[in-house]
Coordinates of N, CA and C in Angstrom, one line a residue:
M1 N -25.2 -28.8 94.4 CA -25.5 -27.5 93.7 C -25.1 -27.6 92.3
G2 N -26.1 -27.5 91.4 CA -25.8 -27.5 90.0 C -25.3 -26.1 89.6
H3 N -24.5 -26.1 88.5 CA -24.0 -24.8 88.0 C -25.1 -24.0 87.2
H4 N -26.2 -24.6 87.1 CA -27.3 -23.9 86.4 C -27.9 -22.8 87.2
A5 N -27.9 -23.0 88.6 CA -28.4 -22.0 89.5 C -27.4 -20.8 89.5
P6 N -27.9 -19.6 89.5 CA -26.9 -18.4 89.6 C -26.1 -18.5 90.9
R7 N -24.9 -18.2 90.8 CA -24.0 -18.1 91.9 C -23.5 -16.7 92.1
A8 N -23.2 -16.3 93.3 CA -22.8 -14.9 93.6 C -21.7 -14.9 94.6
F9 N -20.8 -14.0 94.5 CA -19.8 -13.6 95.5 C -20.3 -12.2 96.0
I10 N -20.4 -12.1 97.3 CA -20.9 -10.8 97.9 C -19.7 -10.3 98.8
F11 N -19.2 -9.2 98.5 CA -18.1 -8.6 99.2 C -18.5 -7.5 100.2
D12 N -18.1 -7.7 101.5 CA -18.0 -6.5 102.3 C -17.0 -5.6 101.7
M13 N -17.1 -4.3 101.9 CA -16.2 -3.4 101.3 C -15.0 -3.0 102.2
D14 N -15.3 -2.4 103.3 CA -14.2 -1.9 104.1 C -13.5 -3.0 104.9
G15 N -12.2 -3.2 104.7 CA -11.5 -4.2 105.4 C -11.4 -5.5 104.5
T16 N -12.2 -5.5 103.4 CA -12.2 -6.7 102.6 C -11.7 -6.4 101.2
I17 N -12.4 -5.5 100.5 CA -12.0 -5.0 99.2 C -10.7 -4.1 99.4
V18 N -10.8 -3.2 100.4 CA -9.7 -2.4 100.7 C -9.3 -2.6 102.2
D19 N -8.0 -2.5 102.5 CA -7.5 -2.8 103.8 C -7.5 -1.4 104.6
N20 N -8.6 -1.0 105.0 CA -8.7 0.4 105.6 C -9.3 0.5 107.0
M21 N -9.5 -0.7 107.6 CA -10.2 -0.6 108.9 C -9.4 0.1 110.0
A22 N -8.1 0.1 109.9 CA -7.3 0.8 110.9 C -7.6 2.3 110.8
F23 N -7.9 2.8 109.5 CA -8.1 4.2 109.3 C -9.6 4.6 109.8
H24 N -10.5 3.6 109.6 CA -11.8 3.9 110.1 C -11.8 4.0 111.7
T25 N -11.0 3.0 112.3 CA -11.0 3.0 113.7 C -10.3 4.3 114.2
K26 N -9.2 4.7 113.6 CA -8.5 6.0 113.9 C -9.4 7.2 113.9
S27 N -10.3 7.2 112.8 CA -11.2 8.3 112.7 C -12.3 8.3 113.7
W28 N -12.8 7.1 114.1 CA -13.8 7.0 115.2 C -13.2 7.5 116.5
V29 N -11.9 7.0 116.8 CA -11.3 7.4 118.0 C -11.1 8.9 118.1
A30 N -10.6 9.5 117.0 CA -10.5 11.0 117.0 C -11.8 11.7 117.2
F31 N -12.8 11.1 116.5 CA -14.2 11.7 116.6 C -14.7 11.7 118.0
F32 N -14.6 10.5 118.7 CA -15.1 10.4 120.1 C -14.2 11.2 121.1
E33 N -12.9 11.2 120.8 CA -12.0 12.0 121.7 C -12.4 13.5 121.7
R34 N -12.9 14.0 120.6 CA -13.4 15.4 120.5 C -14.5 15.6 121.5
R35 N -15.2 14.5 121.8 CA -16.4 14.6 122.6 C -16.2 14.0 124.0
G36 N -14.9 13.8 124.4 CA -14.6 13.4 125.8 C -14.6 11.9 126.0
H37 N -14.7 11.1 125.0 CA -14.7 9.6 125.2 C -13.4 9.1 124.9
A38 N -12.8 8.2 125.8 CA -11.6 7.5 125.5 C -12.0 6.1 125.0
I39 N -11.5 5.8 123.8 CA -11.9 4.5 123.1 C -10.7 3.6 122.9
D40 N -10.8 2.3 123.3 CA -9.8 1.3 123.0 C -10.1 0.8 121.6
A41 N -9.1 1.0 120.7 CA -9.3 0.8 119.3 C -9.7 -0.7 119.0
D42 N -9.0 -1.7 119.6 CA -9.3 -3.1 119.4 C -10.7 -3.4 119.8
D43 N -11.0 -3.0 121.0 CA -12.3 -3.3 121.6 C -13.4 -2.7 120.7
F44 N -13.1 -1.5 120.3 CA -14.1 -0.7 119.5 C -14.4 -1.5 118.1
F45 N -13.3 -1.9 117.5 CA -13.5 -2.6 116.2 C -14.3 -3.8 116.4
R46 N -14.0 -4.6 117.4 CA -14.7 -5.9 117.5 C -16.2 -5.7 117.8
A47 N -16.5 -4.6 118.5 CA -17.9 -4.3 118.9 C -18.7 -3.7 117.8
T48 N -18.0 -3.0 116.8 CA -18.8 -2.2 115.9 C -18.6 -2.4 114.4
A49 N -17.6 -3.2 114.0 CA -17.3 -3.4 112.6 C -18.5 -4.0 111.9
G50 N -19.1 -3.3 110.9 CA -20.2 -3.8 110.2 C -21.5 -3.1 110.6
R51 N -21.5 -2.4 111.7 CA -22.7 -1.7 112.2 C -22.7 -0.3 111.5
Q52 N -23.9 0.2 111.3 CA -24.0 1.5 110.6 C -23.6 2.6 111.5
G53 N -23.2 3.8 110.9 CA -22.8 4.9 111.7 C -23.8 5.4 112.7
H54 N -25.1 5.4 112.3 CA -26.1 5.9 113.3 C -26.2 5.0 114.5
E55 N -26.0 3.7 114.3 CA -26.1 2.7 115.4 C -24.9 2.9 116.3
I56 N -23.8 3.1 115.8 CA -22.6 3.4 116.6 C -22.7 4.7 117.4
M57 N -23.2 5.7 116.7 CA -23.3 7.0 117.4 C -24.3 6.9 118.6
R58 N -25.4 6.2 118.4 CA -26.3 6.1 119.5 C -25.8 5.3 120.7
S59 N -25.0 4.3 120.3 CA -24.5 3.4 121.4 C -23.5 4.1 122.3
Y60 N -22.8 5.2 121.7 CA -21.8 5.9 122.5 C -22.3 7.3 123.0
L61 N -23.2 7.9 122.2 CA -23.6 9.3 122.5 C -25.0 9.4 123.0
G62 N -25.7 8.3 123.0 CA -27.1 8.3 123.6 C -28.1 7.9 122.6
A63 N -29.1 7.1 123.1 CA -30.1 6.6 122.2 C -31.1 7.7 121.8
D64 N -31.0 8.9 122.4 CA -32.0 10.0 122.1 C -31.5 10.9 121.0
L65 N -30.4 10.6 120.4 CA -30.0 11.3 119.2 C -31.0 11.3 118.1
T66 N -31.3 12.4 117.5 CA -32.3 12.4 116.4 C -31.6 11.9 115.1
N67 N -32.4 11.6 114.1 CA -31.9 11.2 112.8 C -31.0 12.3 112.3
E68 N -31.5 13.6 112.4 CA -30.8 14.7 111.9 C -29.4 14.8 112.6
D69 N -29.4 14.6 113.9 CA -28.1 14.6 114.7 C -27.1 13.6 114.1
T70 N -27.6 12.4 113.9 CA -26.7 11.3 113.5 C -26.2 11.5 112.1
V71 N -27.0 12.1 111.2 CA -26.6 12.4 109.8 C -25.4 13.4 109.9
L72 N -25.6 14.5 110.7 CA -24.5 15.5 110.7 C -23.2 14.9 111.4
L73 N -23.4 14.1 112.4 CA -22.2 13.5 113.1 C -21.5 12.5 112.2
D74 N -22.3 11.7 111.5 CA -21.8 10.7 110.6 C -21.0 11.4 109.5
A75 N -21.5 12.5 109.0 CA -20.8 13.2 107.9 C -19.4 13.7 108.4
E76 N -19.4 14.2 109.7 CA -18.2 14.7 110.2 C -17.1 13.6 110.4
K77 N -17.6 12.4 110.9 CA -16.7 11.3 111.1 C -16.2 10.8 109.8
E78 N -17.0 10.6 108.8 CA -16.6 10.1 107.5 C -15.7 11.0 106.8
E79 N -15.8 12.3 107.0 CA -14.9 13.2 106.4 C -13.5 13.0 107.0
L80 N -13.5 12.9 108.3 CA -12.2 12.5 109.0 C -11.6 11.3 108.4
Y81 N -12.4 10.3 108.2 CA -11.9 9.0 107.7 C -11.3 9.2 106.3
R82 N -12.0 9.8 105.4 CA -11.6 10.0 104.0 C -10.3 10.8 103.9
E83 N -10.1 11.8 104.8 CA -8.9 12.6 104.8 C -7.7 11.6 105.2
L84 N -7.9 10.8 106.2 CA -6.9 9.9 106.7 C -6.5 8.8 105.7
Y85 N -7.5 8.3 105.0 CA -7.3 7.1 104.2 C -7.0 7.4 102.7
A86 N -7.4 8.6 102.2 CA -7.2 8.9 100.8 C -5.8 8.6 100.2
P87 N -4.8 9.0 100.9 CA -3.4 8.7 100.4 C -3.1 7.2 100.3
H88 N -3.9 6.4 100.9 CA -3.5 4.9 101.0 C -4.5 4.1 100.2
L89 N -5.4 4.7 99.4 CA -6.5 3.9 98.8 C -6.0 2.9 97.7
E90 N -6.2 1.7 98.0 CA -5.9 0.6 97.0 C -6.6 -0.7 97.4
T91 N -6.7 -1.6 96.5 CA -7.4 -2.8 96.8 C -6.5 -3.8 97.5
V92 N -7.1 -4.7 98.2 CA -6.4 -5.8 98.8 C -5.7 -6.7 97.7
A93 N -4.5 -7.2 98.0 CA -3.8 -7.9 96.9 C -4.6 -9.0 96.3
G94 N -4.6 -9.0 94.9 CA -5.2 -10.1 94.2 C -6.7 -9.9 93.9
F95 N -7.3 -8.8 94.4 CA -8.7 -8.6 94.3 C -9.2 -8.5 92.9
E96 N -8.5 -7.6 92.1 CA -9.0 -7.4 90.7 C -8.9 -8.6 89.9
Q97 N -7.8 -9.3 90.0 CA -7.7 -10.6 89.3 C -8.7 -11.6 89.7
F98 N -9.0 -11.6 91.0 CA -10.0 -12.6 91.5 C -11.4 -12.3 90.9
I99 N -11.8 -11.0 90.9 CA -13.2 -10.8 90.4 C -13.2 -11.0 88.9
E100 N -12.1 -10.7 88.2 CA -12.1 -11.0 86.7 C -12.3 -12.5 86.4
A101 N -11.6 -13.3 87.2 CA -11.7 -14.7 87.1 C -13.1 -15.2 87.4
A102 N -13.7 -14.6 88.4 CA -15.1 -14.9 88.8 C -16.1 -14.6 87.7
Q103 N -15.9 -13.4 87.1 CA -16.8 -13.1 85.9 C -16.6 -14.0 84.8
E104 N -15.4 -14.5 84.5 CA -15.2 -15.4 83.4 C -15.9 -16.8 83.7
Q105 N -16.2 -17.1 85.0 CA -16.9 -18.3 85.4 C -18.3 -18.0 85.7
D106 N -18.9 -16.9 85.2 CA -20.3 -16.6 85.4 C -20.7 -16.4 86.8
V107 N -19.8 -16.0 87.7 CA -20.2 -15.8 89.1 C -20.7 -14.3 89.1
R108 N -21.8 -14.1 89.7 CA -22.3 -12.7 89.8 C -21.6 -12.0 91.0
L109 N -21.5 -10.7 91.0 CA -20.7 -10.0 92.0 C -21.5 -8.9 92.6
A110 N -21.4 -8.8 93.9 CA -22.1 -7.7 94.7 C -21.2 -7.2 95.8
V111 N -21.5 -5.9 96.1 CA -20.9 -5.3 97.3 C -22.0 -5.1 98.3
A112 N -21.8 -5.5 99.6 CA -22.8 -5.4 100.7 C -22.0 -4.8 101.9
T113 N -22.3 -3.5 102.1 CA -21.5 -2.7 103.1 C -22.3 -1.9 104.0
A114 N -21.8 -1.6 105.2 CA -22.4 -0.7 106.1 C -22.1 0.7 105.8
A115 N -21.3 0.9 104.8 CA -20.8 2.3 104.5 C -21.9 3.2 103.9
P116 N -21.8 4.5 104.2 CA -22.8 5.4 103.7 C -22.4 5.7 102.2
P117 N -23.4 6.3 101.4 CA -23.2 6.5 100.0 C -21.8 7.2 99.7
A118 N -21.5 8.3 100.4 CA -20.2 9.0 100.1 C -19.0 8.1 100.2
N119 N -19.0 7.2 101.1 CA -17.8 6.3 101.2 C -17.8 5.2 100.1
I120 N -19.0 4.8 99.7 CA -19.1 3.9 98.5 C -18.5 4.6 97.3
V121 N -18.9 5.8 97.1 CA -18.4 6.6 95.9 C -16.9 6.7 96.0
F122 N -16.4 7.1 97.2 CA -15.0 7.3 97.5 C -14.2 6.1 97.1
T123 N -14.7 4.9 97.5 CA -13.9 3.7 97.3 C -14.1 3.1 96.0
L124 N -15.4 2.8 95.6 CA -15.6 2.0 94.4 C -15.4 2.9 93.1
D125 N -15.7 4.2 93.2 CA -15.5 5.0 92.0 C -14.0 5.5 92.1
G126 N -13.5 5.7 93.3 CA -12.1 6.1 93.4 C -11.1 5.1 92.8
L127 N -11.5 3.8 92.9 CA -10.7 2.7 92.3 C -11.3 2.2 91.0
D128 N -12.3 2.8 90.5 CA -13.0 2.4 89.2 C -13.4 0.9 89.2
L129 N -14.1 0.6 90.3 CA -14.5 -0.8 90.5 C -16.0 -1.0 90.3
R130 N -16.8 0.1 90.4 CA -18.3 -0.1 90.4 C -18.8 -0.9 89.1
R131 N -18.1 -0.7 88.0 CA -18.6 -1.3 86.8 C -18.5 -2.8 86.8
H132 N -17.8 -3.4 87.8 CA -17.6 -4.9 87.8 C -18.8 -5.5 88.6
F133 N -19.6 -4.7 89.3 CA -20.6 -5.3 90.2 C -22.0 -5.3 89.6
D134 N -22.7 -6.4 89.9 CA -24.1 -6.5 89.5 C -25.0 -5.8 90.5
A135 N -24.6 -5.6 91.7 CA -25.3 -4.9 92.7 C -24.4 -4.3 93.7
V136 N -24.8 -3.1 94.2 CA -24.1 -2.5 95.3 C -25.1 -2.1 96.3
V137 N -25.0 -2.6 97.5 CA -26.0 -2.4 98.6 C -25.2 -1.7 99.8
G138 N -25.7 -0.6 100.3 CA -25.0 0.1 101.4 C -26.0 0.5 102.5
A139 N -25.5 1.4 103.4 CA -26.3 1.8 104.5 C -27.6 2.5 104.2
A140 N -27.6 3.1 103.0 CA -28.8 3.8 102.6 C -29.9 2.9 102.1
D141 N -29.6 1.6 101.9 CA -30.5 0.6 101.3 C -31.2 -0.2 102.4
V142 N -30.6 -0.3 103.6 CA -31.2 -1.2 104.6 C -31.3 -0.4 105.9
A143 N -32.2 -0.7 106.8 CA -32.4 0.0 108.0 C -31.4 -0.5 109.1
R144 N -31.1 -1.8 109.0 CA -30.3 -2.4 110.1 C -28.9 -2.8 109.6
G145 N -27.9 -2.5 110.3 CA -26.5 -3.0 110.0 C -26.3 -4.4 110.4
K146 N -25.1 -4.9 110.1 CA -24.7 -6.3 110.6 C -24.6 -6.3 112.1
P147 N -24.9 -7.3 112.8 CA -25.1 -8.7 112.4 C -26.4 -9.1 111.8
N148 N -27.3 -8.1 111.6 CA -28.6 -8.5 110.9 C -28.2 -8.8 109.4
P149 N -29.0 -9.8 108.9 CA -28.6 -10.3 107.5 C -29.1 -9.4 106.4
D150 N -29.8 -8.3 106.7 CA -30.5 -7.6 105.6 C -29.7 -7.2 104.4
V151 N -28.5 -6.7 104.6 CA -27.7 -6.2 103.5 C -27.2 -7.3 102.6
F152 N -26.9 -8.5 103.2 CA -26.5 -9.6 102.3 C -27.7 -10.2 101.6
L153 N -28.9 -10.3 102.2 CA -30.1 -10.8 101.6 C -30.5 -9.9 100.4
L154 N -30.4 -8.6 100.6 CA -30.8 -7.7 99.5 C -29.8 -7.8 98.4
A155 N -28.5 -8.0 98.7 CA -27.5 -8.1 97.6 C -27.7 -9.4 96.8
A156 N -28.1 -10.5 97.5 CA -28.3 -11.7 96.8 C -29.6 -11.6 95.9
E157 N -30.6 -11.0 96.5 CA -31.8 -10.8 95.7 C -31.6 -10.0 94.4
R158 N -30.8 -8.9 94.5 CA -30.4 -8.1 93.4 C -29.6 -8.8 92.4
C159 N -28.8 -9.8 92.8 CA -28.0 -10.6 91.9 C -28.8 -11.8 91.3
G160 N -30.0 -12.0 91.9 CA -30.8 -13.1 91.4 C -30.3 -14.5 91.8
A161 N -29.6 -14.5 93.0 CA -29.0 -15.8 93.5 C -29.6 -16.1 94.8
A162 N -29.9 -17.4 95.0 CA -30.4 -17.9 96.3 C -29.2 -17.8 97.4
P163 N -29.6 -17.5 98.6 CA -28.6 -17.4 99.7 C -27.6 -18.6 99.7
E164 N -28.1 -19.8 99.5 CA -27.2 -21.0 99.6 C -26.2 -21.1 98.4
H165 N -26.4 -20.2 97.4 CA -25.5 -20.2 96.3 C -24.6 -18.9 96.3
C166 N -24.6 -18.3 97.5 CA -23.8 -17.1 97.6 C -22.6 -17.4 98.6
I167 N -21.5 -16.8 98.3 CA -20.4 -16.8 99.3 C -20.0 -15.4 99.6
V168 N -20.0 -15.1 100.9 CA -19.7 -13.8 101.4 C -18.2 -13.6 101.8
F169 N -17.6 -12.5 101.5 CA -16.2 -12.2 101.8 C -16.2 -11.1 102.9
E170 N -15.6 -11.4 104.1 CA -15.7 -10.5 105.2 C -14.4 -10.5 106.0
D171 N -14.3 -9.4 106.8 CA -13.1 -9.3 107.7 C -13.5 -9.2 109.1
A172 N -14.8 -9.2 109.5 CA -15.3 -8.9 110.8 C -16.3 -9.9 111.3
P173 N -16.2 -10.3 112.6 CA -17.1 -11.3 113.2 C -18.6 -10.9 113.0
L174 N -18.9 -9.6 113.2 CA -20.3 -9.2 113.0 C -20.8 -9.5 111.5
G175 N -19.9 -9.3 110.6 CA -20.2 -9.6 109.2 C -20.4 -11.1 108.9
V176 N -19.5 -11.9 109.5 CA -19.6 -13.3 109.3 C -20.9 -13.8 110.0
E177 N -21.3 -13.2 111.1 CA -22.5 -13.6 111.8 C -23.7 -13.2 110.9
A178 N -23.7 -12.0 110.3 CA -24.7 -11.6 109.4 C -24.9 -12.6 108.2
A179 N -23.7 -13.1 107.7 CA -23.8 -14.0 106.6 C -24.4 -15.3 107.1
R180 N -24.0 -15.8 108.3 CA -24.6 -17.0 108.9 C -26.1 -16.9 109.0
R181 N -26.6 -15.7 109.5 CA -28.0 -15.5 109.6 C -28.7 -15.5 108.2
A182 N -28.0 -15.1 107.2 CA -28.6 -15.0 105.8 C -28.5 -16.4 105.2
G183 N -27.9 -17.4 105.8 CA -27.8 -18.7 105.2 C -26.7 -18.8 104.2
M184 N -25.7 -18.0 104.4 CA -24.6 -17.9 103.4 C -23.2 -18.4 104.0
R185 N -22.4 -19.0 103.2 CA -21.0 -19.4 103.6 C -20.2 -18.1 103.6
A186 N -19.1 -18.1 104.3 CA -18.2 -17.0 104.4 C -16.7 -17.3 104.2
V187 N -16.0 -16.5 103.5 CA -14.6 -16.5 103.4 C -14.1 -15.3 104.2
V188 N -13.2 -15.6 105.1 CA -12.6 -14.5 106.0 C -11.3 -14.0 105.5
L189 N -11.1 -12.7 105.3 CA -9.9 -12.1 105.0 C -9.3 -11.6 106.3
T190 N -8.0 -12.0 106.6 CA -7.4 -11.6 107.9 C -6.7 -10.2 107.8
T191 N -7.3 -9.3 107.1 CA -6.7 -7.9 106.9 C -6.7 -7.2 108.3
T192 N -7.7 -7.6 109.1 CA -7.9 -6.8 110.4 C -7.8 -7.6 111.6
L193 N -8.3 -8.9 111.6 CA -8.2 -9.7 112.8 C -7.6 -11.1 112.5
P194 N -7.0 -11.7 113.4 CA -6.4 -13.1 113.1 C -7.5 -14.1 113.0
A195 N -7.1 -15.2 112.4 CA -8.1 -16.3 112.1 C -8.8 -16.8 113.4
E196 N -8.1 -16.7 114.5 CA -8.7 -17.2 115.8 C -10.0 -16.5 116.1
A197 N -10.1 -15.2 115.7 CA -11.3 -14.4 116.0 C -12.6 -15.0 115.4
F198 N -12.4 -15.9 114.4 CA -13.6 -16.5 113.7 C -13.8 -18.0 114.0
A199 N -13.1 -18.5 115.0 CA -13.1 -19.9 115.3 C -14.5 -20.5 115.6
E200 N -15.4 -19.6 116.1 CA -16.7 -20.1 116.5 C -17.7 -20.3 115.4
F201 N -17.4 -19.8 114.2 CA -18.4 -19.8 113.1 C -18.3 -21.0 112.3
D202 N -19.4 -21.7 112.1 CA -19.5 -22.9 111.3 C -19.7 -22.6 109.8
N203 N -20.0 -21.4 109.5 CA -20.2 -21.1 108.1 C -19.0 -20.6 107.4
V204 N -17.8 -20.5 108.1 CA -16.6 -20.1 107.4 C -15.9 -21.3 106.7
I205 N -15.8 -21.1 105.4 CA -15.2 -22.2 104.6 C -13.7 -22.0 104.3
C206 N -13.2 -20.8 104.5 CA -11.8 -20.5 104.2 C -11.4 -19.3 104.9
V207 N -10.1 -19.2 105.3 CA -9.5 -18.0 105.8 C -8.3 -17.7 105.0
A208 N -8.1 -16.5 104.6 CA -7.0 -16.1 103.7 C -6.5 -14.8 104.0
R209 N -5.2 -14.6 103.7 CA -4.5 -13.3 104.0 C -5.0 -12.3 102.9
D210 N -5.2 -12.7 101.7 CA -5.6 -11.8 100.6 C -6.2 -12.7 99.5
F211 N -6.6 -12.0 98.4 CA -7.4 -12.8 97.4 C -6.4 -13.6 96.5
S212 N -5.1 -13.4 96.5 CA -4.2 -14.2 95.7 C -4.2 -15.6 96.2
E213 N -4.6 -15.8 97.4 CA -4.6 -17.2 98.0 C -5.8 -18.0 97.7
L214 N -6.8 -17.4 97.0 CA -8.1 -18.1 96.8 C -8.3 -18.6 95.4
D215 N -9.0 -19.8 95.4 CA -9.3 -20.4 94.1 C -10.8 -20.6 94.0
I216 N -11.4 -20.1 92.9 CA -12.9 -20.0 92.9 C -13.5 -21.4 92.9
A217 N -13.0 -22.3 92.0 CA -13.6 -23.7 92.0 C -13.5 -24.3 93.3
T218 N -12.4 -24.2 94.0 CA -12.2 -24.8 95.3 C -13.3 -24.3 96.3
L219 N -13.5 -23.0 96.3 CA -14.5 -22.3 97.2 C -15.9 -22.9 97.0
F220 N -16.3 -23.1 95.8 CA -17.6 -23.6 95.5 C -17.7 -25.1 95.8
D221 N -16.5 -25.8 95.6 CA -16.5 -27.3 96.0 C -16.6 -27.4 97.5
T222 N -15.9 -26.5 98.2 CA -16.0 -26.6 99.7 C -17.4 -26.4 100.1
T223 N -18.1 -25.4 99.5 CA -19.5 -25.2 99.9 C -20.3 -26.4 99.6
N224 N -20.1 -27.1 98.5 CA -20.8 -28.3 98.1 C -20.6 -29.4 99.2
N225 N -19.4 -29.6 99.6 CA -19.0 -30.6 100.5 C -19.7 -30.4 101.9
I226 N -19.7 -29.2 102.3 CA -20.3 -28.9 103.6 C -21.8 -29.1 103.5
Q227 N -22.4 -28.7 102.4 CA -23.9 -28.9 102.3 C -24.2 -30.4 102.2
Q228 N -23.4 -31.1 101.5 CA -23.7 -32.6 101.4 C -23.5 -33.3 102.7
A229 N -22.6 -32.8 103.6 CA -22.4 -33.4 104.8 C -23.4 -33.1 105.9
Q230 N -24.2 -32.1 105.6 CA -25.3 -31.8 106.6 C -26.5 -32.7 106.6

């Protein structure tokens, strides 16, 4: 891969830019408990992380929910989440230094998330991060959540980078699978699950605790080496 081709980093938001998945899971558990469902938090996360709210609602509350129903229910759940997480809002260690270094090396930056618009505003604007990104793609921009590749492919397109020149940053198996289907390599952040949860994926080039452990040149070299070996 020559450096003449545009390169991009595509970041999942929740659990990757911010370490918030425990708060999302708590809010889902509280939301479903109100409706008589007992949810195991770990099982729930593994089954749903990266899926859109309307997809999760229908899988637990019935496929016959109307779009209007899911919009109202989703708004209720996300309000619960923002109340729980607002006092803890901060980036994963090393993130801001990492993206500054990426920009200095002409790497384009995108966010690709299953989050609805209000949560993107809450996180990216709450932390004054939006200005750093060439593209922000969320639940309102694609019909299907992860593991479908749509959100990553749209982010790459908006960055002007081919999938093979993109590296995705994720914390969930459904997200890594979406990256694989998009033809993209992935870096896993272990904010939410241990490294073993990602052992089956051949597109994972690196597993890290946070962004302070990552080196940009090494990540692209790793991608090169894997592609040359194929």
